[in-house]
PDB file of C-alpha atoms and ligand atoms in Angstrom:
ATOM      1  CA  MET A   7     -25.206   2.677   1.011  1.00 45.00           C
ATOM      2  CA  VAL A   8     -24.536   0.356  -1.659  1.00 48.00           C
ATOM      3  CA  GLU A   9     -23.298  -3.008  -0.655  1.00 56.00           C
ATOM      4  CA  ASN A  10     -19.744  -3.672  -1.977  1.00 56.00           C
ATOM      5  CA  ALA A  11     -19.354  -0.038  -2.990  1.00 65.00           C
ATOM      6  CA  ASP A  12     -15.621  -0.318  -2.259  1.00 88.00           C
ATOM      7  CA  ARG A  13     -15.112  -2.735  -5.247  1.00 92.00           C
ATOM      8  CA  PRO A  14     -13.071  -1.464  -7.909  1.00 95.00           C
ATOM      9  CA  ASP A  15     -14.749  -1.149 -11.340  1.00 94.00           C
ATOM     10  CA  SER A  16     -12.949  -4.083 -12.962  1.00 95.00           C
ATOM     11  CA  SER A  17     -11.159  -7.127 -11.868  1.00 97.00           C
ATOM     12  CA  SER A  18      -8.338  -7.305 -14.678  1.00 96.00           C
ATOM     13  CA  ALA A  19      -5.388  -6.527 -12.524  1.00 98.00           C
ATOM     14  CA  GLU A  20      -2.288  -8.753 -11.869  1.00 98.00           C
ATOM     15  CA  VAL A  21      -0.695  -8.484  -8.435  1.00 98.00           C
ATOM     16  CA  HIS A  22       3.035  -9.198  -7.499  1.00 98.00           C
ATOM     17  CA  ILE A  23       4.928  -8.757  -4.187  1.00 98.00           C
ATOM     18  CA  LEU A  24       8.459  -7.306  -4.849  1.00 98.00           C
ATOM     19  CA  PHE A  25       9.619  -7.403  -1.219  1.00 98.00           C
ATOM     20  CA  ASN A  26       8.055  -8.830   1.926  1.00 98.00           C
ATOM     21  CA  GLY A  27       8.947  -6.345   4.761  1.00 98.00           C
ATOM     22  CA  TYR A  28       9.645  -6.556   8.493  1.00 98.00           C
ATOM     23  CA  ALA A  29      10.040  -4.757  11.584  1.00 96.00           C
ATOM     24  CA  ARG A  30      12.193  -5.649  14.602  1.00 94.00           C
ATOM     25  CA  ASP A  31      14.115  -4.051  17.418  1.00 93.00           C
ATOM     26  CA  GLY A  32      17.907  -3.842  17.161  1.00 93.00           C
ATOM     27  CA  ASP A  33      20.637  -4.355  19.681  1.00 92.00           C
ATOM     28  CA  THR A  34      20.346  -1.016  21.308  1.00 94.00           C
ATOM     29  CA  PRO A  35      17.152   1.142  21.929  1.00 92.00           C
ATOM     30  CA  THR A  36      17.666   3.601  19.470  1.00 95.00           C
ATOM     31  CA  ILE A  37      18.104   1.128  16.479  1.00 95.00           C
ATOM     32  CA  SER A  38      15.539  -0.870  14.762  1.00 95.00           C
ATOM     33  CA  TYR A  39      15.407  -2.897  11.619  1.00 97.00           C
ATOM     34  CA  VAL A  40      12.401  -2.086   9.254  1.00 97.00           C
ATOM     35  CA  ALA A  41      11.543  -2.823   5.616  1.00 98.00           C
ATOM     36  CA  SER A  42       8.378  -2.234   3.685  1.00 98.00           C
ATOM     37  CA  THR A  43       6.262  -4.605   1.915  1.00 98.00           C
ATOM     38  CA  ILE A  44       6.477  -3.526  -1.556  1.00 98.00           C
ATOM     39  CA  GLY A  45       3.785  -4.351  -4.199  1.00 98.00           C
ATOM     40  CA  PHE A  46       3.571  -4.313  -8.151  1.00 98.00           C
ATOM     41  CA  ILE A  47       0.417  -4.215 -10.084  1.00 98.00           C
ATOM     42  CA  ARG A  48      -0.249  -4.412 -13.738  1.00 98.00           C
ATOM     43  CA  ASP A  49      -3.461  -3.305 -15.185  1.00 98.00           C
ATOM     44  CA  GLY A  50      -3.732  -2.673 -19.038  1.00 97.00           C
ATOM     45  CA  ASN A  51      -1.097  -0.109 -19.517  1.00 97.00           C
ATOM     46  CA  ALA A  52      -0.603   0.725 -15.892  1.00 98.00           C
ATOM     47  CA  ARG A  53       2.578  -0.538 -14.003  1.00 98.00           C
ATOM     48  CA  VAL A  54       2.041   0.458 -10.416  1.00 98.00           C
ATOM     49  CA  ILE A  55       4.459   0.306  -7.290  1.00 98.00           C
ATOM     50  CA  ILE A  56       3.099   0.344  -3.826  1.00 98.00           C
ATOM     51  CA  ASP A  57       5.101   1.704  -0.958  1.00 98.00           C
ATOM     52  CA  PRO A  58       8.725   1.866  -2.500  1.00 98.00           C
ATOM     53  CA  GLY A  59      10.105   2.086   1.140  1.00 98.00           C
ATOM     54  CA  MET A  60      12.925   1.144   3.124  1.00 98.00           C
ATOM     55  CA  VAL A  61      14.776  -2.186   2.064  1.00 98.00           C
ATOM     56  CA  PRO A  62      18.186  -3.516   2.959  1.00 97.00           C
ATOM     57  CA  SER A  63      19.195  -2.268  -0.663  1.00 97.00           C
ATOM     58  CA  THR A  64      17.507  -1.035  -3.561  1.00 97.00           C
ATOM     59  CA  VAL A  65      18.745  -4.232  -5.277  1.00 97.00           C
ATOM     60  CA  SER A  66      15.749  -5.903  -3.556  1.00 95.00           C
ATOM     61  CA  ILE A  67      13.271  -3.971  -5.548  1.00 98.00           C
ATOM     62  CA  LEU A  68      15.181  -3.767  -8.749  1.00 98.00           C
ATOM     63  CA  GLU A  69      15.841  -7.484  -9.055  1.00 98.00           C
ATOM     64  CA  SER A  70      12.247  -8.432  -8.238  1.00 98.00           C
ATOM     65  CA  LEU A  71      10.955  -6.064 -10.920  1.00 98.00           C
ATOM     66  CA  ALA A  72      13.591  -7.509 -13.531  1.00 98.00           C
ATOM     67  CA  ALA A  73      12.182 -10.932 -12.634  1.00 98.00           C
ATOM     68  CA  LEU A  74       8.824  -9.824 -13.966  1.00 98.00           C
ATOM     69  CA  GLY A  75      10.199  -8.318 -17.025  1.00 98.00           C
ATOM     70  CA  GLU A  76      10.066  -4.583 -16.100  1.00 98.00           C
ATOM     71  CA  VAL A  77      12.652  -1.764 -15.619  1.00 98.00           C
ATOM     72  CA  PRO A  78      12.095   1.223 -13.548  1.00 98.00           C
ATOM     73  CA  THR A  79      11.428   3.511 -16.260  1.00 98.00           C
ATOM     74  CA  ASN A  80       8.191   1.564 -17.269  1.00 97.00           C
ATOM     75  CA  ILE A  81       6.508   2.392 -13.872  1.00 98.00           C
ATOM     76  CA  THR A  82       3.621   4.606 -14.593  1.00 98.00           C
ATOM     77  CA  ASP A  83       2.436   5.161 -11.072  1.00 98.00           C
ATOM     78  CA  VAL A  84       3.483   4.899  -7.163  1.00 98.00           C
ATOM     79  CA  VAL A  85       0.970   4.986  -4.256  1.00 98.00           C
ATOM     80  CA  PHE A  86       2.118   6.026  -0.923  1.00 98.00           C
ATOM     81  CA  SER A  87       0.058   4.314   1.719  1.00 98.00           C
ATOM     82  CA  HIS A  88       1.079   7.097   4.085  1.00 98.00           C
ATOM     83  CA  HIS A  89       3.911   9.401   4.530  1.00 98.00           C
ATOM     84  CA  HIS A  90       6.410   7.637   6.714  1.00 98.00           C
ATOM     85  CA  PRO A  91       9.978   7.182   5.264  1.00 98.00           C
ATOM     86  CA  ASP A  92       9.862   3.332   5.752  1.00 98.00           C
ATOM     87  CA  HIS A  93       7.115   3.400   3.060  1.00 98.00           C
ATOM     88  CA  THR A  94       8.348   6.240   0.801  1.00 98.00           C
ATOM     89  CA  LEU A  95      12.153   6.205   0.800  1.00 98.00           C
ATOM     90  CA  ASN A  96      12.947   4.749  -2.651  1.00 98.00           C
ATOM     91  CA  ALA A  97      10.349   6.711  -4.720  1.00 98.00           C
ATOM     92  CA  ALA A  98      13.075   8.260  -6.638  1.00 98.00           C
ATOM     93  CA  LEU A  99      13.765   5.110  -8.451  1.00 98.00           C
ATOM     94  CA  PHE A 100      10.788   5.715 -10.818  1.00 98.00           C
ATOM     95  CA  PRO A 101      11.491   8.844 -12.725  1.00 97.00           C
ATOM     96  CA  ASN A 102       8.211   8.569 -15.118  1.00 98.00           C
ATOM     97  CA  ALA A 103       5.672   7.749 -12.355  1.00 98.00           C
ATOM     98  CA  ARG A 104       3.002   9.843 -11.113  1.00 98.00           C
ATOM     99  CA  PHE A 105       2.840   9.566  -7.153  1.00 98.00           C
ATOM    100  CA  HIS A 106      -0.550   9.278  -5.384  1.00 98.00           C
ATOM    101  CA  ASP A 107      -1.124  10.216  -1.836  1.00 98.00           C
ATOM    102  CA  TYR A 108      -4.192  10.891   0.306  1.00 98.00           C
ATOM    103  CA  TRP A 109      -4.736  14.420  -1.356  1.00 98.00           C
ATOM    104  CA  ALA A 110      -2.958  14.743  -4.613  1.00 98.00           C
ATOM    105  CA  ILE A 111      -1.036  13.425  -7.337  1.00 98.00           C
ATOM    106  CA  TYR A 112       2.377  14.417  -8.151  1.00 98.00           C
ATOM    107  CA  LYS A 113       4.598  14.537 -11.146  1.00 98.00           C
ATOM    108  CA  GLY A 114       7.731  16.554 -12.030  1.00 96.00           C
ATOM    109  CA  ASP A 115       6.682  19.988 -10.836  1.00 97.00           C
ATOM    110  CA  THR A 116       2.786  19.466 -10.943  1.00 98.00           C
ATOM    111  CA  TRP A 117       0.659  18.945  -7.743  1.00 98.00           C
ATOM    112  CA  GLU A 118      -2.562  18.000  -8.785  1.00 98.00           C
ATOM    113  CA  SER A 119      -5.073  18.226  -5.595  1.00 98.00           C
ATOM    114  CA  ARG A 120      -7.786  15.426  -5.502  1.00 98.00           C
ATOM    115  CA  GLU A 121      -9.093  13.273  -2.599  1.00 98.00           C
ATOM    116  CA  ALA A 122      -7.875   9.702  -2.589  1.00 98.00           C
ATOM    117  CA  GLU A 123     -11.367   8.427  -1.426  1.00 98.00           C
ATOM    118  CA  GLY A 124     -13.056   6.892  -4.545  1.00 97.00           C
ATOM    119  CA  PHE A 125     -10.309   7.477  -7.052  1.00 98.00           C
ATOM    120  CA  HIS A 126      -9.733   4.860  -9.669  1.00 98.00           C
ATOM    121  CA  LEU A 127      -6.101   4.936 -10.716  1.00 97.00           C
ATOM    122  CA  SER A 128      -7.012   2.446 -13.373  1.00 98.00           C
ATOM    123  CA  PRO A 129     -10.248   0.382 -13.907  1.00 97.00           C
ATOM    124  CA  SER A 130      -9.161  -2.453 -11.413  1.00 98.00           C
ATOM    125  CA  ILE A 131      -7.263   0.029  -8.914  1.00 98.00           C
ATOM    126  CA  LEU A 132      -9.126   2.087  -6.518  1.00 98.00           C
ATOM    127  CA  LEU A 133      -7.973   4.216  -3.620  1.00 98.00           C
ATOM    128  CA  ILE A 134      -9.928   4.752  -0.448  1.00 98.00           C
ATOM    129  CA  ALA A 135      -9.006   6.839   2.651  1.00 98.00           C
ATOM    130  CA  THR A 136      -8.338   4.752   5.700  1.00 98.00           C
ATOM    131  CA  PRO A 137      -6.918   7.015   8.393  1.00 98.00           C
ATOM    132  CA  GLY A 138      -5.930   5.640  11.724  1.00 97.00           C
ATOM    133  CA  HIS A 139      -2.160   4.702  11.628  1.00 97.00           C
ATOM    134  CA  THR A 140      -2.009   8.132  10.502  1.00 98.00           C
ATOM    135  CA  PRO A 141      -4.505  10.831   9.410  1.00 98.00           C
ATOM    136  CA  GLN A 142      -2.957  10.325   5.647  1.00 98.00           C
ATOM    137  CA  ASP A 143      -3.298   6.670   5.426  1.00 98.00           C
ATOM    138  CA  ILE A 144      -5.054   5.205   2.281  1.00 98.00           C
ATOM    139  CA  THR A 145      -5.749   1.589   1.036  1.00 98.00           C
ATOM    140  CA  THR A 146      -5.205   0.531  -2.459  1.00 98.00           C
ATOM    141  CA  LEU A 147      -8.016  -1.923  -3.580  1.00 98.00           C
ATOM    142  CA  VAL A 148      -7.145  -4.093  -6.578  1.00 98.00           C
ATOM    143  CA  GLY A 149      -9.568  -6.196  -8.627  1.00 98.00           C
ATOM    144  CA  THR A 150      -8.239  -9.602  -9.756  1.00 98.00           C
ATOM    145  CA  HIS A 151      -9.696 -12.532 -11.280  1.00 97.00           C
ATOM    146  CA  GLU A 152      -9.188 -14.144  -7.557  1.00 96.00           C
ATOM    147  CA  GLY A 153     -10.896 -11.521  -5.842  1.00 97.00           C
ATOM    148  CA  THR A 154     -10.068  -8.018  -4.331  1.00 98.00           C
ATOM    149  CA  VAL A 155      -6.538  -7.574  -2.978  1.00 98.00           C
ATOM    150  CA  ALA A 156      -6.093  -4.544  -0.390  1.00 98.00           C
ATOM    151  CA  PHE A 157      -2.654  -2.893   0.099  1.00 98.00           C
ATOM    152  CA  THR A 158      -2.840  -1.267   3.394  1.00 98.00           C
ATOM    153  CA  HIS A 159      -1.069  -0.334   6.672  1.00 98.00           C
ATOM    154  CA  LEU A 160      -4.227  -0.904   8.589  1.00 98.00           C
ATOM    155  CA  TRP A 161      -2.081  -4.197   9.699  1.00 98.00           C
ATOM    156  CA  TRP A 162       1.506  -4.420  10.197  1.00 97.00           C
ATOM    157  CA  PHE A 163       1.571  -8.432   9.881  1.00 97.00           C
ATOM    158  CA  ALA A 164      -1.162 -11.015   9.553  1.00 95.00           C
ATOM    159  CA  GLU A 165      -1.250 -11.234  13.272  1.00 90.00           C
ATOM    160  CA  GLY A 166      -1.445  -7.425  13.997  1.00 86.00           C
ATOM    161  CA  PRO A 167      -0.417  -6.035  16.427  1.00 94.00           C
ATOM    162  CA  ALA A 168      -4.024  -5.748  17.393  1.00 94.00           C
ATOM    163  CA  GLU A 169      -3.423  -2.314  18.618  1.00 95.00           C
ATOM    164  CA  ASP A 170      -1.077  -0.436  16.224  1.00 94.00           C
ATOM    165  CA  PRO A 171       1.365   0.956  18.797  1.00 92.00           C
ATOM    166  CA  LEU A 172       1.930   4.090  16.574  1.00 92.00           C
ATOM    167  CA  ALA A 173      -1.657   4.826  15.571  1.00 94.00           C
ATOM    168  CA  ASP A 174      -2.832   8.281  15.619  1.00 94.00           C
ATOM    169  CA  ASP A 175      -6.441   7.176  16.019  1.00 96.00           C
ATOM    170  CA  LEU A 176      -7.293   3.700  16.987  1.00 97.00           C
ATOM    171  CA  ASP A 177     -11.124   4.074  16.829  1.00 97.00           C
ATOM    172  CA  ALA A 178     -10.557   5.074  13.095  1.00 97.00           C
ATOM    173  CA  LEU A 179      -8.183   2.362  12.624  1.00 97.00           C
ATOM    174  CA  HIS A 180     -10.537  -0.361  13.935  1.00 97.00           C
ATOM    175  CA  ALA A 181     -13.466   1.213  11.914  1.00 98.00           C
ATOM    176  CA  ASN A 182     -11.218   1.153   8.807  1.00 98.00           C
ATOM    177  CA  ARG A 183     -10.238  -2.502   9.414  1.00 98.00           C
ATOM    178  CA  ILE A 184     -13.796  -3.703   9.368  1.00 97.00           C
ATOM    179  CA  ARG A 185     -14.508  -1.482   6.125  1.00 97.00           C
ATOM    180  CA  VAL A 186     -11.474  -3.288   4.267  1.00 98.00           C
ATOM    181  CA  LEU A 187     -12.490  -6.713   5.605  1.00 97.00           C
ATOM    182  CA  GLN A 188     -15.907  -6.335   4.024  1.00 96.00           C
ATOM    183  CA  VAL A 189     -14.147  -6.241   0.642  1.00 97.00           C
ATOM    184  CA  ALA A 190     -10.789  -7.908   0.551  1.00 97.00           C
ATOM    185  CA  SER A 191     -10.078 -11.480  -0.118  1.00 97.00           C
ATOM    186  CA  LEU A 192      -6.337 -10.930   0.380  1.00 98.00           C
ATOM    187  CA  ILE A 193      -4.515  -8.316   2.432  1.00 98.00           C
ATOM    188  CA  VAL A 194      -1.085  -6.939   1.743  1.00 98.00           C
ATOM    189  CA  PRO A 195       0.014  -5.529   5.226  1.00 98.00           C
ATOM    190  CA  GLY A 196       2.379  -2.711   5.766  1.00 98.00           C
ATOM    191  CA  HIS A 197       5.370  -5.059   6.816  1.00 98.00           C
ATOM    192  CA  GLY A 198       4.578  -8.685   6.576  1.00 97.00           C
ATOM    193  CA  ALA A 199       3.643 -11.268   3.765  1.00 98.00           C
ATOM    194  CA  PRO A 200       0.342 -11.134   2.267  1.00 98.00           C
ATOM    195  CA  PHE A 201      -2.347 -13.040   4.140  1.00 98.00           C
ATOM    196  CA  THR A 202      -5.984 -14.356   3.816  1.00 98.00           C
ATOM    197  CA  PRO A 203      -8.152 -12.661   6.303  1.00 97.00           C
ATOM    198  CA  ASP A 204     -10.315 -15.117   8.656  1.00 96.00           C
ATOM    199  CA  GLU A 205     -11.681 -14.859  12.265  1.00 95.00           C
ATOM    200  CA  THR A 206      -8.397 -14.463  13.751  1.00 94.00           C
ATOM    201  CA  THR A 207      -7.476 -11.515  11.891  1.00 96.00           C
ATOM    202  CA  PRO A 208      -7.415  -8.338  14.422  1.00 95.00           C
ATOM    203  CA  ARG A 209     -10.475  -6.113  13.797  1.00 94.00           C
TER     204      ARG A 209
HETATM  205 ZN1   ZN B 308       3.810   4.271   9.186  1.00 69.32          ZN
HETATM  206 ZN1   ZN B 309       5.068   0.971   8.444  1.00 69.32          ZN
END
């Protein structure tokens, strides 16, 4: 095993957060309020959205994109960290994009099978398989001038929860957290703001 094998080939990408997500209980047991943390990456000609999921209104996504000088038709690629609706619901905002998940690339009526593990979406954007929360979870590793950014649902927020209450496989989750911590200088979690990992970050 080569050390740092998970690093993207290049470090030319630029990373932005379109929306900082959250997850909290509502006033009754059947209601909760949930929004995805949504990322945007530029790398060469690639314009990539990570997890275009639930938000209070699509305006939240579109205004943030517009502030960066982009329109939805510019988006070349969308990555789903996994298949839950809170991370996928607004995918149709991006009509020209290829859609990436753990086992395929989708565009129009074309389903191209491929494993996410080791797939370079662009020179600075590498997908790896990180099951745990669900069997279909992937992490997007992005090379920037400041280091490697990991977009991942291995954490909901900076502080955890240490044991993901919805995890399919906690052993895999903990192993994959360690894998990602070996390379990431910044983590963009599923529902919180980006954070710099340190010794308090749940393993
Ligand atoms: Zn989920
Ligand atoms: Zn989630």
